[in-house]
Every structure is written in structure tokens, then in C-alpha cells.
Coordinates of C-alpha atoms in Angstrom, one line a residue:
M1 CA 5.6 -3.8 -53.8
K2 CA 7.4 -0.5 -54.2
R3 CA 4.2 1.2 -55.4
S4 CA 2.5 0.2 -52.2
H5 CA 5.3 1.6 -50.1
I6 CA 5.3 4.9 -52.0
F7 CA 1.5 5.1 -51.7
F8 CA 1.6 4.4 -48.0
A9 CA 4.4 6.9 -47.4
S10 CA 2.5 9.5 -49.4
L11 CA -0.7 8.8 -47.4
V12 CA 1.2 9.1 -44.0
I13 CA 2.8 12.4 -45.0
T14 CA -0.5 13.8 -46.3
L15 CA -2.3 12.9 -43.1
F16 CA 0.6 14.4 -41.0
V17 CA 0.5 17.7 -42.9
I18 CA -3.3 17.9 -42.7
S19 CA -3.4 17.2 -39.0
C20 CA -0.8 19.8 -38.2
S21 CA -2.3 22.7 -40.2
K22 CA -2.2 26.2 -38.9
S23 CA -5.9 26.5 -38.9
N24 CA -6.2 23.6 -36.5
E25 CA -3.6 25.1 -34.2
A26 CA -5.4 28.4 -34.2
D27 CA -8.7 26.7 -33.4
L28 CA -7.0 24.8 -30.5
Y29 CA -5.6 28.0 -29.0
Q30 CA -8.8 29.9 -29.4
N31 CA -10.8 27.1 -27.7
N32 CA -8.3 26.8 -24.9
N33 CA -8.3 30.6 -24.5
N34 CA -12.1 30.7 -24.2
N35 CA -12.2 27.9 -21.7
N36 CA -9.4 29.3 -19.5
N37 CA -10.1 33.0 -19.7
N38 CA -13.7 33.3 -20.8
G39 CA -12.5 35.2 -23.9
N40 CA -10.9 37.9 -21.9
N41 CA -7.6 37.6 -23.8
N42 CA -6.8 36.8 -27.4
N43 CA -3.2 35.5 -27.0
N44 CA -3.7 32.7 -24.4
T45 CA -1.9 34.7 -21.7
C46 CA -3.1 36.4 -18.6
D47 CA -1.2 39.5 -17.5
T48 CA -1.1 39.6 -13.7
V49 CA 1.9 42.0 -13.4
N50 CA 1.4 45.3 -11.6
M51 CA -2.3 44.8 -10.8
K52 CA -4.0 47.9 -9.5
F53 CA -7.3 48.1 -7.6
A54 CA -9.0 50.8 -9.6
T55 CA -7.7 49.6 -13.0
N56 CA -7.8 45.8 -12.7
V57 CA -9.6 44.6 -9.6
K58 CA -12.6 46.9 -9.4
P59 CA -13.8 46.3 -12.9
I60 CA -13.8 42.5 -12.2
L61 CA -15.9 43.1 -9.1
Q62 CA -18.2 45.5 -10.9
S63 CA -19.1 43.1 -13.6
N64 CA -19.3 40.0 -11.4
C65 CA -20.2 41.1 -7.8
Y66 CA -22.1 44.4 -7.8
A67 CA -25.5 42.8 -8.5
C68 CA -25.5 41.6 -4.9
H69 CA -22.6 43.4 -3.2
S70 CA -23.0 47.1 -4.2
N71 CA -23.8 49.8 -1.7
A72 CA -27.4 49.7 -2.9
N73 CA -27.7 46.0 -2.1
Y74 CA -25.8 46.0 1.2
A75 CA -28.9 45.6 3.3
I76 CA -29.7 42.4 1.5
S77 CA -26.3 40.7 1.1
G78 CA -24.5 42.2 4.1
V79 CA -21.3 42.6 2.1
K80 CA -20.2 45.6 0.1
L81 CA -17.5 45.4 -2.5
E82 CA -17.9 48.8 -4.2
D83 CA -14.9 50.7 -2.8
Y84 CA -11.4 49.9 -1.8
A85 CA -12.2 50.3 1.9
D86 CA -15.0 47.7 1.5
V87 CA -12.8 45.2 -0.3
V88 CA -9.4 45.4 1.5
D89 CA -10.5 43.7 4.7
H90 CA -12.1 40.8 2.7
A91 CA -8.9 40.6 0.6
Q92 CA -6.6 40.5 3.6
D93 CA -8.5 38.0 5.7
G94 CA -8.7 35.5 2.9
M95 CA -12.5 35.7 2.4
L96 CA -12.3 37.2 -1.1
M97 CA -10.0 34.5 -2.5
G98 CA -12.0 31.8 -0.6
V99 CA -15.3 32.7 -2.2
I100 CA -14.1 33.4 -5.7
T101 CA -12.0 30.2 -5.9
H102 CA -14.9 28.2 -4.4
A103 CA -12.6 26.9 -1.7
A104 CA -13.9 24.5 0.9
G105 CA -15.6 26.3 3.8
Y106 CA -16.5 29.4 1.8
P107 CA -19.7 30.1 0.0
P108 CA -19.0 30.0 -3.8
M109 CA -19.4 33.3 -5.5
P110 CA -20.9 34.6 -7.5
Q111 CA -23.8 32.8 -5.9
G112 CA -25.7 30.8 -8.4
G113 CA -23.3 31.8 -11.2
A114 CA -20.3 30.5 -12.9
K115 CA -16.9 30.8 -11.2
L116 CA -14.8 33.7 -12.3
S117 CA -12.3 32.9 -15.1
D118 CA -8.9 31.7 -14.0
C119 CA -7.4 34.9 -15.4
N120 CA -9.6 37.1 -13.3
I121 CA -9.0 35.1 -10.2
N122 CA -5.2 35.3 -10.8
K123 CA -5.4 39.1 -11.3
I124 CA -7.2 39.5 -7.9
K125 CA -4.7 37.1 -6.3
S126 CA -1.7 39.0 -7.7
W127 CA -3.2 42.3 -6.4
I128 CA -3.6 40.7 -2.9
D129 CA -0.2 39.0 -3.0
H130 CA 1.4 42.4 -3.7
G131 CA -0.1 44.1 -0.7
A132 CA -3.7 44.8 -1.8
L133 CA -2.8 48.5 -2.3
D134 CA -5.3 51.3 -2.9
N135 CA -4.0 52.2 -6.3

């Protein structure tokens, strides 16, 4: 009977150690990071401190919005997001956050595309919450 207890205890400890291995933890964090941030960050965090228009917000808009909302496409879409002056009014009236968060009553943007990553949405939100400055 003692051998069966020792075997069972050994089995439980072995399974516990295998299930908590570092490689599994790393895989979990990497998968979580890719789902939440679309791979924009390697440490499962999203820095939203001191967001600047030119450095942080404009690159997000360039890569996700300019296909339809550049100066060249203004006649088609009716909305320009290429320069600070184009963006600030949409930021201050709530339209920008409404469309990128797919809030009720707003057309989801990018149209026909996937919603921006939570990290990118939070960067834009932080910039707006801190005054939507031209910086």
C-alpha cells in the first residue's frame, strides 16, 4: 500500500511540475499579447503615458485609416485624418473614439476591417483624455 501512495504522490508532483513549466507560461503570455495587442508589444503591457500626436497617434492613423481618410481620398470618404487639424475636431467631439471602439451609433472603423488593437485604442484615448494636444 505504501508503494501505491509513493507512486501516486510522484505522479502528482510530476504532473504539477510539467503543467507549470516556464515554456508554457511564456506561450501563454505570447498568445495573450498577440490577442490583446496584435503583436505590438512583447512584454504584455501597453504604454499609454505621455502620448503625442506626431509620435504615437498619427502612425496608428497612417497604418489603419489613410487608405480611406487621407487627403487624396477625402472626396470619396468625406473625412480627412492626415493632419492634426483634421483629427482634433473628431477627437474632441467623440467621433474618433466612437468609430474606433465600434460604439453603438457610430460606423465601425476601419470599415470592413478588424477593430484596432486594445493597445492602439488606449493610446488614442490617452492622447484625447490629456487634451488632444498638437505635439
